[in-house]
Amino acid sequence: MLLATGLSALGTLDPERLPLVEGEPRYGVPVAGTRKFIAIGLNYADHAAESNLPVPVEPVVFNKWVSCLQGPNDPVVIPAGSTKTDWEVELGVVIGRGGHGIAEADALDHVAGYVTVNDVSERHWQLERGMTWDKGKGFPTFGPVGPWLVTPDEVGDAQALSMWLDVNGRRVQDGSTRTMIFGVAAIVAYCSRIMLLEPGDIITTGTPPGVGMGQKPEPWYLKPGDVVTLGIEKLGEQRQTFVAAGDAA
């Protein structure tokens, strides 16, 4: 209840009256109390094509474990033995007012704000170890979120945001939320049909093309020492160094 009250009050805050934070503090996840980290797969037609998968007729829903949540600039740990750790810049939606069976026409009223997400993915565990995508999506540190939670009044049209991702300074993803198959309102309404959405839940809504799995002529993936930077218009940027298991500070 306190979380719901706090999130609903965000839009009433006057940023000019808030104290200025000095120095260079670490940014953590910009929302506390998240109980569900929900993800939508194949939500860009061109990403579905690069994955050699059909365009879905309904949202593809899977989980990222809440234990993978971390700050936007913290190191990401490549799992032991992994050779297929991949990147995905995504628009994240933070639920402010929960509900079950939310109508699509009302869905945006349940959104507290938006965040940048890197849906880090281990493709071998996601696609080659059975039929459950969740296996490759929730390793510790695989959920960088932030740096900011931006309220809907500051974002405007969430279906018109540019997004990008670089690996070691090389631009590999350059897209826009305009090309999402299912928009934010449709996703929130759909998820609320199959679960109870609660304040603080995060839904990450899919990625445009350019992931490592889809690189031509051959896929390539992240290795220790690689630096990934990414951002979404109005929502801020992230920077992660990828490290081998056992090397994280």
PDB file of C-alpha atoms in Angstrom:
ATOM      1  CA  MET A   1       0.000   0.000   0.000  1.00  0.00           C
ATOM      2  CA  LEU A   2       2.816   2.410   0.867  1.00  0.00           C
ATOM      3  CA  LEU A   3       4.574   1.565  -2.400  1.00  0.00           C
ATOM      4  CA  ALA A   4       1.401   2.257  -4.398  1.00  0.00           C
ATOM      5  CA  THR A   5       0.905   5.576  -2.601  1.00  0.00           C
ATOM      6  CA  GLY A   6       4.500   6.593  -3.231  1.00  0.00           C
ATOM      7  CA  LEU A   7       4.425   5.748  -6.932  1.00  0.00           C
ATOM      8  CA  SER A   8       1.119   7.510  -7.484  1.00  0.00           C
ATOM      9  CA  ALA A   9       2.563  10.651  -5.878  1.00  0.00           C
ATOM     10  CA  LEU A  10       5.527  10.877  -8.257  1.00  0.00           C
ATOM     11  CA  GLY A  11       3.664  12.985 -10.793  1.00  0.00           C
ATOM     12  CA  THR A  12       2.832  15.597  -8.153  1.00  0.00           C
ATOM     13  CA  LEU A  13       6.450  16.263  -7.164  1.00  0.00           C
ATOM     14  CA  ASP A  14       8.101  19.535  -8.152  1.00  0.00           C
ATOM     15  CA  PRO A  15      11.685  18.619  -9.192  1.00  0.00           C
ATOM     16  CA  GLU A  16      12.836  22.187  -8.584  1.00  0.00           C
ATOM     17  CA  ARG A  17      12.097  21.779  -4.857  1.00  0.00           C
ATOM     18  CA  LEU A  18      14.082  18.569  -4.419  1.00  0.00           C
ATOM     19  CA  PRO A  19      17.614  18.684  -2.978  1.00  0.00           C
ATOM     20  CA  LEU A  20      20.521  18.367  -5.419  1.00  0.00           C
ATOM     21  CA  VAL A  21      22.644  15.238  -4.981  1.00  0.00           C
ATOM     22  CA  GLU A  22      26.335  16.114  -4.968  1.00  0.00           C
ATOM     23  CA  GLY A  23      29.271  14.088  -6.274  1.00  0.00           C
ATOM     24  CA  GLU A  24      29.093  10.923  -8.368  1.00  0.00           C
ATOM     25  CA  PRO A  25      26.878   8.488  -6.463  1.00  0.00           C
ATOM     26  CA  ARG A  26      26.136   4.962  -7.658  1.00  0.00           C
ATOM     27  CA  TYR A  27      22.720   4.658  -9.300  1.00  0.00           C
ATOM     28  CA  GLY A  28      20.650   1.718  -8.118  1.00  0.00           C
ATOM     29  CA  VAL A  29      17.379   0.377  -9.505  1.00  0.00           C
ATOM     30  CA  PRO A  30      15.061   3.429  -9.467  1.00  0.00           C
ATOM     31  CA  VAL A  31      12.094   1.576  -7.942  1.00  0.00           C
ATOM     32  CA  ALA A  32      11.992  -0.531  -4.774  1.00  0.00           C
ATOM     33  CA  GLY A  33       9.708  -3.378  -3.800  1.00  0.00           C
ATOM     34  CA  THR A  34       9.447  -5.016  -7.230  1.00  0.00           C
ATOM     35  CA  ARG A  35       7.754  -8.405  -6.889  1.00  0.00           C
ATOM     36  CA  LYS A  36       7.593  -9.332 -10.597  1.00  0.00           C
ATOM     37  CA  PHE A  37      10.022  -8.598 -13.448  1.00  0.00           C
ATOM     38  CA  ILE A  38       7.957  -9.518 -16.516  1.00  0.00           C
ATOM     39  CA  ALA A  39       9.349  -9.602 -20.038  1.00  0.00           C
ATOM     40  CA  ILE A  40       7.851  -9.584 -23.528  1.00  0.00           C
ATOM     41  CA  GLY A  41       9.664 -11.419 -26.314  1.00  0.00           C
ATOM     42  CA  LEU A  42       9.763 -10.880 -30.070  1.00  0.00           C
ATOM     43  CA  ASN A  43       7.842  -7.611 -29.824  1.00  0.00           C
ATOM     44  CA  TYR A  44       9.531  -6.005 -32.842  1.00  0.00           C
ATOM     45  CA  ALA A  45       8.797  -7.601 -36.217  1.00  0.00           C
ATOM     46  CA  ASP A  46      12.338  -7.055 -37.506  1.00  0.00           C
ATOM     47  CA  HIS A  47      13.821  -8.649 -34.377  1.00  0.00           C
ATOM     48  CA  ALA A  48      11.547 -11.667 -34.868  1.00  0.00           C
ATOM     49  CA  ALA A  49      12.855 -11.896 -38.429  1.00  0.00           C
ATOM     50  CA  GLU A  50      16.522 -11.793 -37.350  1.00  0.00           C
ATOM     51  CA  SER A  51      15.691 -14.524 -34.802  1.00  0.00           C
ATOM     52  CA  ASN A  52      14.138 -16.658 -37.579  1.00  0.00           C
ATOM     53  CA  LEU A  53      10.884 -16.812 -35.638  1.00  0.00           C
ATOM     54  CA  PRO A  54       7.336 -15.932 -36.735  1.00  0.00           C
ATOM     55  CA  VAL A  55       5.758 -12.637 -35.669  1.00  0.00           C
ATOM     56  CA  PRO A  56       3.651 -13.519 -32.606  1.00  0.00           C
ATOM     57  CA  VAL A  57      -0.118 -13.139 -32.736  1.00  0.00           C
ATOM     58  CA  GLU A  58      -0.215 -12.599 -28.958  1.00  0.00           C
ATOM     59  CA  PRO A  59       2.458 -11.195 -26.629  1.00  0.00           C
ATOM     60  CA  VAL A  60       5.177 -13.683 -25.703  1.00  0.00           C
ATOM     61  CA  VAL A  61       5.448 -13.452 -21.908  1.00  0.00           C
ATOM     62  CA  PHE A  62       8.284 -14.788 -19.748  1.00  0.00           C
ATOM     63  CA  ASN A  63       9.997 -13.967 -16.444  1.00  0.00           C
ATOM     64  CA  LYS A  64      13.242 -12.361 -15.422  1.00  0.00           C
ATOM     65  CA  TRP A  65      13.879 -13.230 -11.776  1.00  0.00           C
ATOM     66  CA  VAL A  66      13.781 -10.201  -9.494  1.00  0.00           C
ATOM     67  CA  SER A  67      17.134 -11.373  -8.099  1.00  0.00           C
ATOM     68  CA  CYS A  68      18.768 -10.240 -11.370  1.00  0.00           C
ATOM     69  CA  LEU A  69      17.801  -6.591 -10.858  1.00  0.00           C
ATOM     70  CA  GLN A  70      20.716  -4.200 -10.499  1.00  0.00           C
ATOM     71  CA  GLY A  71      21.808  -0.638 -11.110  1.00  0.00           C
ATOM     72  CA  PRO A  72      22.313   0.625 -14.662  1.00  0.00           C
ATOM     73  CA  ASN A  73      26.098   0.982 -14.460  1.00  0.00           C
ATOM     74  CA  ASP A  74      27.008  -2.035 -12.328  1.00  0.00           C
ATOM     75  CA  PRO A  75      29.193  -4.790 -13.840  1.00  0.00           C
ATOM     76  CA  VAL A  76      27.382  -7.700 -15.478  1.00  0.00           C
ATOM     77  CA  VAL A  77      28.679 -11.194 -14.715  1.00  0.00           C
ATOM     78  CA  ILE A  78      28.951 -13.623 -17.622  1.00  0.00           C
ATOM     79  CA  PRO A  79      27.856 -17.023 -16.242  1.00  0.00           C
ATOM     80  CA  ALA A  80      30.504 -19.709 -15.857  1.00  0.00           C
ATOM     81  CA  GLY A  81      30.929 -21.562 -19.150  1.00  0.00           C
ATOM     82  CA  SER A  82      28.772 -19.132 -21.146  1.00  0.00           C
ATOM     83  CA  THR A  83      29.702 -18.397 -24.744  1.00  0.00           C
ATOM     84  CA  LYS A  84      26.377 -16.817 -25.778  1.00  0.00           C
ATOM     85  CA  THR A  85      25.723 -13.872 -23.446  1.00  0.00           C
ATOM     86  CA  ASP A  86      23.753 -11.274 -25.422  1.00  0.00           C
ATOM     87  CA  TRP A  87      22.405  -7.723 -25.114  1.00  0.00           C
ATOM     88  CA  GLU A  88      18.922  -6.193 -25.609  1.00  0.00           C
ATOM     89  CA  VAL A  89      17.993  -2.531 -25.089  1.00  0.00           C
ATOM     90  CA  GLU A  90      14.348  -2.337 -23.997  1.00  0.00           C
ATOM     91  CA  LEU A  91      11.686   0.067 -22.779  1.00  0.00           C
ATOM     92  CA  GLY A  92      10.643  -0.854 -19.242  1.00  0.00           C
ATOM     93  CA  VAL A  93       7.216  -0.028 -17.804  1.00  0.00           C
ATOM     94  CA  VAL A  94       6.791   0.379 -14.043  1.00  0.00           C
ATOM     95  CA  ILE A  95       3.325  -0.335 -12.657  1.00  0.00           C
ATOM     96  CA  GLY A  96       2.039   2.321 -10.276  1.00  0.00           C
ATOM     97  CA  ARG A  97      -1.513   1.143  -9.685  1.00  0.00           C
ATOM     98  CA  GLY A  98      -2.078  -2.569  -9.755  1.00  0.00           C
ATOM     99  CA  GLY A  99      -5.007  -4.552 -11.024  1.00  0.00           C
ATOM    100  CA  HIS A 100      -6.345  -7.685 -12.675  1.00  0.00           C
ATOM    101  CA  GLY A 101      -8.293  -7.624 -15.933  1.00  0.00           C
ATOM    102  CA  ILE A 102      -7.352  -4.037 -16.781  1.00  0.00           C
ATOM    103  CA  ALA A 103      -9.015  -2.702 -19.931  1.00  0.00           C
ATOM    104  CA  GLU A 104      -6.603  -1.563 -22.638  1.00  0.00           C
ATOM    105  CA  ALA A 105      -8.307   1.845 -22.677  1.00  0.00           C
ATOM    106  CA  ASP A 106      -7.414   2.273 -18.993  1.00  0.00           C
ATOM    107  CA  ALA A 107      -4.009   0.609 -19.008  1.00  0.00           C
ATOM    108  CA  LEU A 108      -1.820   3.712 -19.190  1.00  0.00           C
ATOM    109  CA  ASP A 109      -3.499   5.035 -16.035  1.00  0.00           C
ATOM    110  CA  HIS A 110      -1.801   2.149 -14.211  1.00  0.00           C
ATOM    111  CA  VAL A 111       1.721   3.161 -15.337  1.00  0.00           C
ATOM    112  CA  ALA A 112       3.911   5.003 -12.808  1.00  0.00           C
ATOM    113  CA  GLY A 113       6.682   5.625 -15.317  1.00  0.00           C
ATOM    114  CA  TYR A 114       9.252   4.282 -17.727  1.00  0.00           C
ATOM    115  CA  VAL A 115      12.836   3.043 -17.427  1.00  0.00           C
ATOM    116  CA  THR A 116      15.691   1.889 -19.617  1.00  0.00           C
ATOM    117  CA  VAL A 117      16.364  -1.866 -19.357  1.00  0.00           C
ATOM    118  CA  ASN A 118      19.122  -4.087 -20.693  1.00  0.00           C
ATOM    119  CA  ASP A 119      17.475  -7.500 -20.999  1.00  0.00           C
ATOM    120  CA  VAL A 120      20.771  -9.412 -20.793  1.00  0.00           C
ATOM    121  CA  SER A 121      20.266 -12.940 -22.131  1.00  0.00           C
ATOM    122  CA  GLU A 122      22.237 -16.179 -22.199  1.00  0.00           C
ATOM    123  CA  ARG A 123      21.104 -17.721 -25.487  1.00  0.00           C
ATOM    124  CA  HIS A 124      22.356 -21.271 -24.866  1.00  0.00           C
ATOM    125  CA  TRP A 125      20.275 -21.553 -21.698  1.00  0.00           C
ATOM    126  CA  GLN A 126      17.380 -19.657 -23.264  1.00  0.00           C
ATOM    127  CA  LEU A 127      17.058 -21.672 -26.477  1.00  0.00           C
ATOM    128  CA  GLU A 128      19.065 -24.889 -26.240  1.00  0.00           C
ATOM    129  CA  ARG A 129      18.233 -26.244 -22.775  1.00  0.00           C
ATOM    130  CA  GLY A 130      14.537 -26.983 -23.173  1.00  0.00           C
ATOM    131  CA  MET A 131      11.507 -24.833 -23.958  1.00  0.00           C
ATOM    132  CA  THR A 132      11.671 -22.358 -21.051  1.00  0.00           C
ATOM    133  CA  TRP A 133      13.157 -18.977 -21.979  1.00  0.00           C
ATOM    134  CA  ASP A 134      13.316 -17.984 -18.302  1.00  0.00           C
ATOM    135  CA  LYS A 135      16.423 -20.161 -17.852  1.00  0.00           C
ATOM    136  CA  GLY A 136      18.560 -17.782 -19.886  1.00  0.00           C
ATOM    137  CA  LYS A 137      17.099 -14.497 -18.694  1.00  0.00           C
ATOM    138  CA  GLY A 138      17.523 -14.275 -14.942  1.00  0.00           C
ATOM    139  CA  PHE A 139      21.158 -14.965 -14.084  1.00  0.00           C
ATOM    140  CA  PRO A 140      22.467 -12.665 -11.330  1.00  0.00           C
ATOM    141  CA  THR A 141      23.168  -9.122 -12.694  1.00  0.00           C
ATOM    142  CA  PHE A 142      21.158  -9.795 -15.902  1.00  0.00           C
ATOM    143  CA  GLY A 143      18.634  -7.010 -15.166  1.00  0.00           C
ATOM    144  CA  PRO A 144      20.200  -3.524 -15.288  1.00  0.00           C
ATOM    145  CA  VAL A 145      17.409  -0.942 -14.831  1.00  0.00           C
ATOM    146  CA  GLY A 146      17.602   2.858 -14.809  1.00  0.00           C
ATOM    147  CA  PRO A 147      19.177   5.287 -14.263  1.00  0.00           C
ATOM    148  CA  TRP A 148      15.845   7.047 -13.785  1.00  0.00           C
ATOM    149  CA  LEU A 149      12.161   6.313 -13.426  1.00  0.00           C
ATOM    150  CA  VAL A 150      10.552   8.958 -15.655  1.00  0.00           C
ATOM    151  CA  THR A 151       6.865   9.740 -15.167  1.00  0.00           C
ATOM    152  CA  PRO A 152       4.446   9.594 -18.120  1.00  0.00           C
ATOM    153  CA  ASP A 153       3.936  13.369 -18.179  1.00  0.00           C
ATOM    154  CA  GLU A 154       7.683  13.811 -18.804  1.00  0.00           C
ATOM    155  CA  VAL A 155       7.861  11.031 -21.419  1.00  0.00           C
ATOM    156  CA  GLY A 156       4.844  11.941 -23.539  1.00  0.00           C
ATOM    157  CA  ASP A 157       4.202   9.339 -26.226  1.00  0.00           C
ATOM    158  CA  ALA A 158       5.959   6.147 -25.107  1.00  0.00           C
ATOM    159  CA  GLN A 159       5.459   4.757 -28.620  1.00  0.00           C
ATOM    160  CA  ALA A 160       7.765   7.359 -30.165  1.00  0.00           C
ATOM    161  CA  LEU A 161      11.086   6.959 -28.328  1.00  0.00           C
ATOM    162  CA  SER A 162      14.410   6.334 -30.050  1.00  0.00           C
ATOM    163  CA  MET A 163      16.661   3.656 -28.533  1.00  0.00           C
ATOM    164  CA  TRP A 164      20.220   2.475 -29.153  1.00  0.00           C
ATOM    165  CA  LEU A 165      22.958   0.156 -27.901  1.00  0.00           C
ATOM    166  CA  ASP A 166      26.734   0.076 -28.509  1.00  0.00           C
ATOM    167  CA  VAL A 167      29.233  -2.707 -27.818  1.00  0.00           C
ATOM    168  CA  ASN A 168      32.781  -1.370 -27.348  1.00  0.00           C
ATOM    169  CA  GLY A 169      31.730   1.809 -29.149  1.00  0.00           C
ATOM    170  CA  ARG A 170      30.187  -0.011 -32.125  1.00  0.00           C
ATOM    171  CA  ARG A 171      26.519   0.811 -32.731  1.00  0.00           C
ATOM    172  CA  VAL A 172      24.626  -2.488 -33.022  1.00  0.00           C
ATOM    173  CA  GLN A 173      21.058  -1.471 -32.138  1.00  0.00           C
ATOM    174  CA  ASP A 174      19.378   1.686 -33.427  1.00  0.00           C
ATOM    175  CA  GLY A 175      15.592   1.550 -33.221  1.00  0.00           C
ATOM    176  CA  SER A 176      12.408   3.119 -31.980  1.00  0.00           C
ATOM    177  CA  THR A 177       9.436   2.086 -29.875  1.00  0.00           C
ATOM    178  CA  ARG A 178       7.324   3.081 -32.892  1.00  0.00           C
ATOM    179  CA  THR A 179       7.931  -0.390 -34.351  1.00  0.00           C
ATOM    180  CA  MET A 180       6.672  -2.397 -31.364  1.00  0.00           C
ATOM    181  CA  ILE A 181       4.092  -4.999 -32.385  1.00  0.00           C
ATOM    182  CA  PHE A 182       2.155  -4.649 -29.119  1.00  0.00           C
ATOM    183  CA  GLY A 183       2.218  -1.190 -27.539  1.00  0.00           C
ATOM    184  CA  VAL A 184       2.485  -0.413 -23.844  1.00  0.00           C
ATOM    185  CA  ALA A 185      -1.280  -0.237 -23.253  1.00  0.00           C
ATOM    186  CA  ALA A 186      -1.869  -3.574 -24.973  1.00  0.00           C
ATOM    187  CA  ILE A 187       0.948  -5.239 -23.004  1.00  0.00           C
ATOM    188  CA  VAL A 188      -0.227  -3.957 -19.616  1.00  0.00           C
ATOM    189  CA  ALA A 189      -3.803  -5.054 -20.331  1.00  0.00           C
ATOM    190  CA  TYR A 190      -2.688  -8.486 -21.600  1.00  0.00           C
ATOM    191  CA  CYS A 191      -0.401  -9.175 -18.636  1.00  0.00           C
ATOM    192  CA  SER A 192      -3.165  -8.157 -16.241  1.00  0.00           C
ATOM    193  CA  ARG A 193      -5.393 -10.870 -17.717  1.00  0.00           C
ATOM    194  CA  ILE A 194      -2.991 -13.660 -16.730  1.00  0.00           C
ATOM    195  CA  MET A 195      -1.653 -12.292 -13.432  1.00  0.00           C
ATOM    196  CA  LEU A 196      -2.322  -9.688 -10.772  1.00  0.00           C
ATOM    197  CA  LEU A 197      -0.185  -6.666 -11.554  1.00  0.00           C
ATOM    198  CA  GLU A 198       1.125  -4.938  -8.435  1.00  0.00           C
ATOM    199  CA  PRO A 199       2.732  -1.555  -7.759  1.00  0.00           C
ATOM    200  CA  GLY A 200       6.457  -1.720  -8.471  1.00  0.00           C
ATOM    201  CA  ASP A 201       6.205  -4.533 -11.019  1.00  0.00           C
ATOM    202  CA  ILE A 202       8.405  -3.967 -14.067  1.00  0.00           C
ATOM    203  CA  ILE A 203       7.434  -5.068 -17.580  1.00  0.00           C
ATOM    204  CA  THR A 204      10.232  -4.904 -20.141  1.00  0.00           C
ATOM    205  CA  THR A 205       8.695  -4.718 -23.583  1.00  0.00           C
ATOM    206  CA  GLY A 206      11.041  -6.236 -26.171  1.00  0.00           C
ATOM    207  CA  THR A 207      13.999  -5.168 -28.250  1.00  0.00           C
ATOM    208  CA  PRO A 208      14.612  -3.878 -31.794  1.00  0.00           C
ATOM    209  CA  PRO A 209      16.965  -5.781 -34.136  1.00  0.00           C
ATOM    210  CA  GLY A 210      20.718  -5.849 -33.708  1.00  0.00           C
ATOM    211  CA  VAL A 211      21.257  -8.377 -30.911  1.00  0.00           C
ATOM    212  CA  GLY A 212      24.324 -10.596 -30.988  1.00  0.00           C
ATOM    213  CA  MET A 213      22.303 -13.648 -31.961  1.00  0.00           C
ATOM    214  CA  GLY A 214      21.169 -11.842 -35.109  1.00  0.00           C
ATOM    215  CA  GLN A 215      24.527 -10.458 -36.304  1.00  0.00           C
ATOM    216  CA  LYS A 216      25.550 -11.245 -39.877  1.00  0.00           C
ATOM    217  CA  PRO A 217      27.314 -13.129 -41.326  1.00  0.00           C
ATOM    218  CA  GLU A 218      27.752 -14.902 -37.966  1.00  0.00           C
ATOM    219  CA  PRO A 219      26.352 -14.313 -34.487  1.00  0.00           C
ATOM    220  CA  TRP A 220      28.785 -12.946 -31.912  1.00  0.00           C
ATOM    221  CA  TYR A 221      28.447 -12.537 -28.189  1.00  0.00           C
ATOM    222  CA  LEU A 222      29.849 -10.715 -25.191  1.00  0.00           C
ATOM    223  CA  LYS A 223      33.115 -11.648 -23.515  1.00  0.00           C
ATOM    224  CA  PRO A 224      34.882 -10.435 -20.362  1.00  0.00           C
ATOM    225  CA  GLY A 225      36.094  -6.863 -20.747  1.00  0.00           C
ATOM    226  CA  ASP A 226      33.423  -5.815 -23.232  1.00  0.00           C
ATOM    227  CA  VAL A 227      31.675  -2.525 -22.475  1.00  0.00           C
ATOM    228  CA  VAL A 228      28.009  -2.059 -23.378  1.00  0.00           C
ATOM    229  CA  THR A 229      26.396   1.389 -23.440  1.00  0.00           C
ATOM    230  CA  LEU A 230      22.730   1.918 -24.202  1.00  0.00           C
ATOM    231  CA  GLY A 231      19.981   4.463 -23.859  1.00  0.00           C
ATOM    232  CA  ILE A 232      16.419   5.459 -24.627  1.00  0.00           C
ATOM    233  CA  GLU A 233      15.291   8.968 -25.503  1.00  0.00           C
ATOM    234  CA  LYS A 234      14.199  10.879 -22.355  1.00  0.00           C
ATOM    235  CA  LEU A 235      15.014   7.906 -20.098  1.00  0.00           C
ATOM    236  CA  GLY A 236      18.790   8.149 -19.754  1.00  0.00           C
ATOM    237  CA  GLU A 237      21.761   5.940 -20.488  1.00  0.00           C
ATOM    238  CA  GLN A 238      23.461   2.864 -19.029  1.00  0.00           C
ATOM    239  CA  ARG A 239      27.035   1.600 -19.129  1.00  0.00           C
ATOM    240  CA  GLN A 240      28.101  -1.923 -18.114  1.00  0.00           C
ATOM    241  CA  THR A 241      31.415  -3.713 -18.166  1.00  0.00           C
ATOM    242  CA  PHE A 242      30.996  -7.461 -18.623  1.00  0.00           C
ATOM    243  CA  VAL A 243      33.167  -9.607 -16.363  1.00  0.00           C
ATOM    244  CA  ALA A 244      33.883 -13.301 -15.940  1.00  0.00           C
ATOM    245  CA  ALA A 245      32.238 -15.202 -13.110  1.00  0.00           C
ATOM    246  CA  GLY A 246      34.419 -14.780 -10.030  1.00  0.00           C
ATOM    247  CA  ASP A 247      35.839 -11.439 -11.182  1.00  0.00           C
ATOM    248  CA  ALA A 248      33.011  -9.152 -10.027  1.00  0.00           C
ATOM    249  CA  ALA A 249      34.009  -6.636  -7.379  1.00  0.00           C
TER     250      ALA A 249
END
